[in-house]
mmCIF file of C-alpha atoms in Angstrom:
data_model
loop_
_atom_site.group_PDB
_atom_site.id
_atom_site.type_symbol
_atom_site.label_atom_id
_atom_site.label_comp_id
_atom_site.label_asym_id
_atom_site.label_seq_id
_atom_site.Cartn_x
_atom_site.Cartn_y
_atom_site.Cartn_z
ATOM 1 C CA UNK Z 7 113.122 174.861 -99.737
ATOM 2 C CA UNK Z 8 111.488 172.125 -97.912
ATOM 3 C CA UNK Z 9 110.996 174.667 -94.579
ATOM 4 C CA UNK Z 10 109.003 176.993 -96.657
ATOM 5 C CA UNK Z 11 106.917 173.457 -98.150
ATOM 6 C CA UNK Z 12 106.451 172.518 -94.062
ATOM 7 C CA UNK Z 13 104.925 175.914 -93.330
ATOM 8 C CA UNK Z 14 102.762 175.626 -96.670
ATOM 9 C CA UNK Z 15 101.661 172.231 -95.758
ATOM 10 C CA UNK Z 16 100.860 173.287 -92.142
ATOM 11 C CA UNK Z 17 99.424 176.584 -92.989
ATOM 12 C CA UNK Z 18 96.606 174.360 -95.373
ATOM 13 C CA UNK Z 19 95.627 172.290 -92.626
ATOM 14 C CA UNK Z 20 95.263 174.252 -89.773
ATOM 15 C CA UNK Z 21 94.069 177.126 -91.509
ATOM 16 C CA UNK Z 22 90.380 176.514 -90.277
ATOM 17 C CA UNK Z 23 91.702 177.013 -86.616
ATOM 18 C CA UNK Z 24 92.900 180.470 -87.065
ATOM 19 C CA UNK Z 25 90.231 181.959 -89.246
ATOM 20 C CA UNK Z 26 88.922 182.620 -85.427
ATOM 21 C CA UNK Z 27 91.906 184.830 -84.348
ATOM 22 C CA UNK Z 28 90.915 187.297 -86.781
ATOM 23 C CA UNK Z 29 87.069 187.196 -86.431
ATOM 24 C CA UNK Z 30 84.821 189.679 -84.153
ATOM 25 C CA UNK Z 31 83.667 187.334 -81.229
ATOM 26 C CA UNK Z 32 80.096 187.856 -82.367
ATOM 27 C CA UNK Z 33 81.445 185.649 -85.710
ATOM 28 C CA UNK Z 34 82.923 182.979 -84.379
ATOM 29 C CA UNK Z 35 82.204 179.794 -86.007
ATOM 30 C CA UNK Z 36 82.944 176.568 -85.282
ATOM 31 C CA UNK Z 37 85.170 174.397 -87.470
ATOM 32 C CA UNK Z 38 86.031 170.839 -88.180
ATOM 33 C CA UNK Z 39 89.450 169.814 -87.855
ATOM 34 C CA UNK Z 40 91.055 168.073 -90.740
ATOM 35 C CA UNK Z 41 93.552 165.690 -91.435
ATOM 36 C CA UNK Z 42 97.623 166.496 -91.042
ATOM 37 C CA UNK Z 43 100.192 165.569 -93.554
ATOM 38 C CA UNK Z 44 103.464 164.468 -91.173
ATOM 39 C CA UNK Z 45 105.822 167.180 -90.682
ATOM 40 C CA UNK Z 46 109.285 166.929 -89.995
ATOM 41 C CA UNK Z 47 110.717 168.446 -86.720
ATOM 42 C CA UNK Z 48 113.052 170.682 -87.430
ATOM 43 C CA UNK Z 49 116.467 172.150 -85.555
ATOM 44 C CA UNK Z 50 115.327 174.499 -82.804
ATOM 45 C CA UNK Z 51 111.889 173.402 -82.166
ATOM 46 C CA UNK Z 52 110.887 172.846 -78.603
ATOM 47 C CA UNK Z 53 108.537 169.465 -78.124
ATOM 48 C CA UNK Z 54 108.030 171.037 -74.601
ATOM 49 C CA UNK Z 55 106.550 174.084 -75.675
ATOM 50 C CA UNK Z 56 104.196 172.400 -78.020
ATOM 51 C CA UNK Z 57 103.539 170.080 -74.786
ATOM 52 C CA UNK Z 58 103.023 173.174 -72.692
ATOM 53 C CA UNK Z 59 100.653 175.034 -74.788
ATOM 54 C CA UNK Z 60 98.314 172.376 -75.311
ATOM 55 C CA UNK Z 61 97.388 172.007 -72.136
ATOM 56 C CA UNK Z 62 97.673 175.729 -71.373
ATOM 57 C CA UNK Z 63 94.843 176.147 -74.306
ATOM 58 C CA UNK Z 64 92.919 173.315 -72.888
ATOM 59 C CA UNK Z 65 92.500 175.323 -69.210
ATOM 60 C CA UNK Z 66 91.669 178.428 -70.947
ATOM 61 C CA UNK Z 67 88.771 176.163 -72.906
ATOM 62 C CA UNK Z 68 87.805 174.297 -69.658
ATOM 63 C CA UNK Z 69 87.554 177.408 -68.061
ATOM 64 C CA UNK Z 70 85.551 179.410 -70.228
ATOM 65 C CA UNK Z 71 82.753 176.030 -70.447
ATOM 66 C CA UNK Z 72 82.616 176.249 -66.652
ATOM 67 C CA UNK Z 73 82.069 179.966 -66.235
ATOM 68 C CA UNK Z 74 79.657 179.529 -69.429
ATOM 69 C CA UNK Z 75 77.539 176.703 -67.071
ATOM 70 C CA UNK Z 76 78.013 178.816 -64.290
ATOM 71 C CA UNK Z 77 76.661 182.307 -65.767
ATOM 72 C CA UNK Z 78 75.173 181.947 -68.802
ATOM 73 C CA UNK Z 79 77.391 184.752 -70.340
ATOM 74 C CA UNK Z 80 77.677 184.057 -74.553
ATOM 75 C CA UNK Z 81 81.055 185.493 -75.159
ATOM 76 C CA UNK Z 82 82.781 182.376 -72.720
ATOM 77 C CA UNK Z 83 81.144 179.924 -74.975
ATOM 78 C CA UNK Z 84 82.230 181.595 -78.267
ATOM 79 C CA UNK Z 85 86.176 182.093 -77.040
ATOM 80 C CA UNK Z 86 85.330 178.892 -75.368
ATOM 81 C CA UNK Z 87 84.887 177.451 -79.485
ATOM 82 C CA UNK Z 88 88.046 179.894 -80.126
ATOM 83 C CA UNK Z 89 89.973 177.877 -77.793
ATOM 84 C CA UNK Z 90 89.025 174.238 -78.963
ATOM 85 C CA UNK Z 91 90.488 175.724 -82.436
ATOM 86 C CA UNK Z 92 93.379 176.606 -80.632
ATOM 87 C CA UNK Z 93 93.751 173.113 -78.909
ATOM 88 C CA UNK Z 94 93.282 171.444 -82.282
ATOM 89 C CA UNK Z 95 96.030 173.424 -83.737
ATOM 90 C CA UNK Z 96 98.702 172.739 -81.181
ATOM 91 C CA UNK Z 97 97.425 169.240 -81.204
ATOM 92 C CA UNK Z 98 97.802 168.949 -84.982
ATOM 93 C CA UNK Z 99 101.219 169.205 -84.739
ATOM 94 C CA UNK Z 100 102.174 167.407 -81.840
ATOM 95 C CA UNK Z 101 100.400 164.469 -84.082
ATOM 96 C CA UNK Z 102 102.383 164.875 -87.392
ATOM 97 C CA UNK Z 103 105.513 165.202 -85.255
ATOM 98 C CA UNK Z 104 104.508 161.700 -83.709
ATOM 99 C CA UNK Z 105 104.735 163.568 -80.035
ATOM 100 C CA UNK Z 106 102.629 162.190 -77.341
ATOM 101 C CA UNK Z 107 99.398 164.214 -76.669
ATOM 102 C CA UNK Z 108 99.165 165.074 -73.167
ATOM 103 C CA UNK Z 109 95.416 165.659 -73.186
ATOM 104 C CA UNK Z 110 94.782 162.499 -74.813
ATOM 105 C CA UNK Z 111 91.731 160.838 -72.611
ATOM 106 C CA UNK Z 112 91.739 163.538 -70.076
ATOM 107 C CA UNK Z 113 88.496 165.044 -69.390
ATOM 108 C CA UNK Z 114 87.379 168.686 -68.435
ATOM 109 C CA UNK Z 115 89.346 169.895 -65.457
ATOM 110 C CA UNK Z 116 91.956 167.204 -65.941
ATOM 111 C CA UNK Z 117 95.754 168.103 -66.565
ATOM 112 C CA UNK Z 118 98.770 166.017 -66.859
ATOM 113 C CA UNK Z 119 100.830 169.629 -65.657
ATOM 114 C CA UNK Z 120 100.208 169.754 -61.517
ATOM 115 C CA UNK Z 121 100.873 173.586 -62.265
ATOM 116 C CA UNK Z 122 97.751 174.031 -64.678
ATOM 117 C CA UNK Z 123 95.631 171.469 -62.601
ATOM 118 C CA UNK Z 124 96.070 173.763 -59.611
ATOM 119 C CA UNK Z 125 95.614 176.952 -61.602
ATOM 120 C CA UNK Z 126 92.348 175.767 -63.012
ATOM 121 C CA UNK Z 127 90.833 175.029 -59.880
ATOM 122 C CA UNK Z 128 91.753 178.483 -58.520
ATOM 123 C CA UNK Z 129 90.476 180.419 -61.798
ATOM 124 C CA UNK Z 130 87.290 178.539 -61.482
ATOM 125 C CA UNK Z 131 87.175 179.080 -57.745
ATOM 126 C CA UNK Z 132 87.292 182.890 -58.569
ATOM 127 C CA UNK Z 133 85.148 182.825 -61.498
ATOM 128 C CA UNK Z 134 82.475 181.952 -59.426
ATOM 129 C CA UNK Z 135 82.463 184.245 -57.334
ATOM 130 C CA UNK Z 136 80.490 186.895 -59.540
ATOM 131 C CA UNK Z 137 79.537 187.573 -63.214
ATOM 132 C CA UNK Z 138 82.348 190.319 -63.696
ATOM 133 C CA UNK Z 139 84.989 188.090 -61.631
ATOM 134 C CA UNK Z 140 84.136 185.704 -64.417
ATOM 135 C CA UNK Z 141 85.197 188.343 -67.101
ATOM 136 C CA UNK Z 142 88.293 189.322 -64.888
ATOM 137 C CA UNK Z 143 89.323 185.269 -64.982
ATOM 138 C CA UNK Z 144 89.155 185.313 -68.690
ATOM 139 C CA UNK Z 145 91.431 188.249 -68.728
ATOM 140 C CA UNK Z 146 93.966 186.687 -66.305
ATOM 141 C CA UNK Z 147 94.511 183.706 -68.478
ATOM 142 C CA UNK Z 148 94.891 185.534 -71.973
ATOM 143 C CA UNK Z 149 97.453 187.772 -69.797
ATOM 144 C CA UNK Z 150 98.811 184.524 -69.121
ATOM 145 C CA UNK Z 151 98.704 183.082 -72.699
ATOM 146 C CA UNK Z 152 100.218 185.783 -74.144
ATOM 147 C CA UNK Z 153 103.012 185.697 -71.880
ATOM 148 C CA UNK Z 154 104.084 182.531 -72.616
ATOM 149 C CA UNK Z 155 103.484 182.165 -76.003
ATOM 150 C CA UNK Z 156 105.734 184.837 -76.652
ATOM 151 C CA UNK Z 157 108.384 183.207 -74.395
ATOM 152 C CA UNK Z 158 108.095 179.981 -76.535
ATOM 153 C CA UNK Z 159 108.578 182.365 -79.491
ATOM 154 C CA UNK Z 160 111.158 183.442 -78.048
ATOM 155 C CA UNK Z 161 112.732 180.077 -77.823
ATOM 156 C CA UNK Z 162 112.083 178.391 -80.969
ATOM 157 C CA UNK Z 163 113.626 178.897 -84.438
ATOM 158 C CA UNK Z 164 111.070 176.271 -85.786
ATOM 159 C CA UNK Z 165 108.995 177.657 -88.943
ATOM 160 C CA UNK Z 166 105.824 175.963 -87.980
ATOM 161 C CA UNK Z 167 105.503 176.531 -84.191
ATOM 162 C CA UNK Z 168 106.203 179.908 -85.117
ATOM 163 C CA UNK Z 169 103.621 180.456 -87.316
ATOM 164 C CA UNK Z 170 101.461 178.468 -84.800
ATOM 165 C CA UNK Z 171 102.147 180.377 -81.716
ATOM 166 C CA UNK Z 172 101.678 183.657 -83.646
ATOM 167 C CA UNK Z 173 98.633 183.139 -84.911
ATOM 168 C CA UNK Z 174 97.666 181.782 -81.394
ATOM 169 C CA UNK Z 175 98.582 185.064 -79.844
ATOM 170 C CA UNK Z 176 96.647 186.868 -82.244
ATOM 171 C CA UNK Z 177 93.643 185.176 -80.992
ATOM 172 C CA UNK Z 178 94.556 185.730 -77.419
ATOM 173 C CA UNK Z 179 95.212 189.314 -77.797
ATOM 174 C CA UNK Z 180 91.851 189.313 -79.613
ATOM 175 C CA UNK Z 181 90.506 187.814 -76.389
ATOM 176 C CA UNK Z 182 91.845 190.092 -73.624
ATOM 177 C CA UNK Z 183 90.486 192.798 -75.436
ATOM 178 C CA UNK Z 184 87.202 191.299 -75.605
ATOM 179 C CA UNK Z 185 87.411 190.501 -71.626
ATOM 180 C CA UNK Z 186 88.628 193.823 -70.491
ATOM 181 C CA UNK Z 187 85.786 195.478 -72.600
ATOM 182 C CA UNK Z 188 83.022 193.289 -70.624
ATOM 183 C CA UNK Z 189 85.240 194.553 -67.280
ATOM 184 C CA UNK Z 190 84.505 198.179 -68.146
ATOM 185 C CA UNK Z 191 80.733 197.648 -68.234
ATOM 186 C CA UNK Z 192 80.992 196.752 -64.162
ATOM 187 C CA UNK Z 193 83.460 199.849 -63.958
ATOM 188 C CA UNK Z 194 86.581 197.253 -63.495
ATOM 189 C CA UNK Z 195 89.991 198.283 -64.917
ATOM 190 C CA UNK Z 196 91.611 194.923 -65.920
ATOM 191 C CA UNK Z 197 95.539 195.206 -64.211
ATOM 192 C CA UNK Z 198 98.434 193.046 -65.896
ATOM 193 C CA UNK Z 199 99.751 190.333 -63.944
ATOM 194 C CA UNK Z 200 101.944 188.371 -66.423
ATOM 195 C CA UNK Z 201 102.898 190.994 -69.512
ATOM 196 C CA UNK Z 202 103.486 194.250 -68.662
ATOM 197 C CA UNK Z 203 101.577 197.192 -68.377
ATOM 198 C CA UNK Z 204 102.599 198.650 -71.752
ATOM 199 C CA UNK Z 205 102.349 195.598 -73.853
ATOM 200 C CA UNK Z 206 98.453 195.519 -72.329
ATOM 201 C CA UNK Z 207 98.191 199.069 -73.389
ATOM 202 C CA UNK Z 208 99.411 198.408 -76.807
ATOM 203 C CA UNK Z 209 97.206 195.387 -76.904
ATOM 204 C CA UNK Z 210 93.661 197.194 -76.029
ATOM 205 C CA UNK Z 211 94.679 199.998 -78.206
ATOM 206 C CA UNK Z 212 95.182 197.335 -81.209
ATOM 207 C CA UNK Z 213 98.866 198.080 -81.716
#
């Protein structure tokens, strides 16, 4: 009984973060996060996951606001918005489970995670390079996103990061498809590089 209360609870207050995963980029709309009721951890949850993906969201954000500056392009500043929701919902949770945030004070381009610190610099790196390497950057790190999400998933037996990293890679899948749709207007076939080629197929053909 009290699991299915948790996800209740948690599915009221982050519901404003996930109307995005479900809306056409062109209606994306910017929300205000609101407050969390405490949550109890439960058996099977992975804290490192939750750790993870909140940084993981905040280099796909990051990223998006520098190739935005960069080019000008609208749909980086509306996923861009998509992945602030994103952020907010990981970090709502970390919060109510009294975790530490690890993006707490850090500013853009800043990551507690070496990994992600030296993966940003390289996706920016690339995304500069041209307008449709900037579309083939956002790609990569949805790829990316969904990949791991659904190895946390895989991991976790915890109600409310499962409901959390779903609707999260929801949102992501909603993004790929958006990037690999800008790719085909420069004649570029986006290429997995983290999920495989069939779960990309299934993915663009909204399976």
């Amino acid at each position: 009984m009290y699991k299915h209360t948790s996800i209740m609870v948690l599915a009221l207050v982050l519901v404003s973060s996930f109307t995005l995963a479900a809306q056409p980029i062109e209606e994306v709309q910017t929300t205000t996060p609101v407050a969390v009721q405490a949550l109890t951890e439960e058996p099977g949850s992975t804290a490192e996951g939750l750790l993870y993906m909140r940084e993981e969201e905040k280099l796909a954000r990051d990223v998006y606001i520098a190739l935005y500056e960069k080019w000008g392009l609208r749909t980086f500043l509306n996923i861009a918005e998509s992945e602030q929701q994103h952020m907010d919902a990981v970090g709502a949770l970390l919060a109510a489970r009294n975790i530490e945030d690890p993006v707490a004070g850090s500013d853009f381009g800043e990551f507690k995670n070496t990994d992600l610190a030296a993966l940003y610099s390289s996706l920016v790196s690339q995304g500069m390079q041209s307008a449709s390497e900037a579309y083939r950057v956002g790609a990569i790190i949805e790829d990316l996103d969904i990949y791991d999400l659904k190895e946390y998933l895989s991991k976790t037996t915890d109600e409310a990061e499962i409901w959390v990293y779903t609707n999260l890679l929801k949102g992501s899948e909603n993004h790929l498809r958006t990037f690999t749709k800008q790719l085909e207007r420069y004649g570029v076939t986006y290429t997995a590089r983290y999920i495989s080629d069939a779960e990309l197929q299934a993915i663009l053909s909204g399976r």
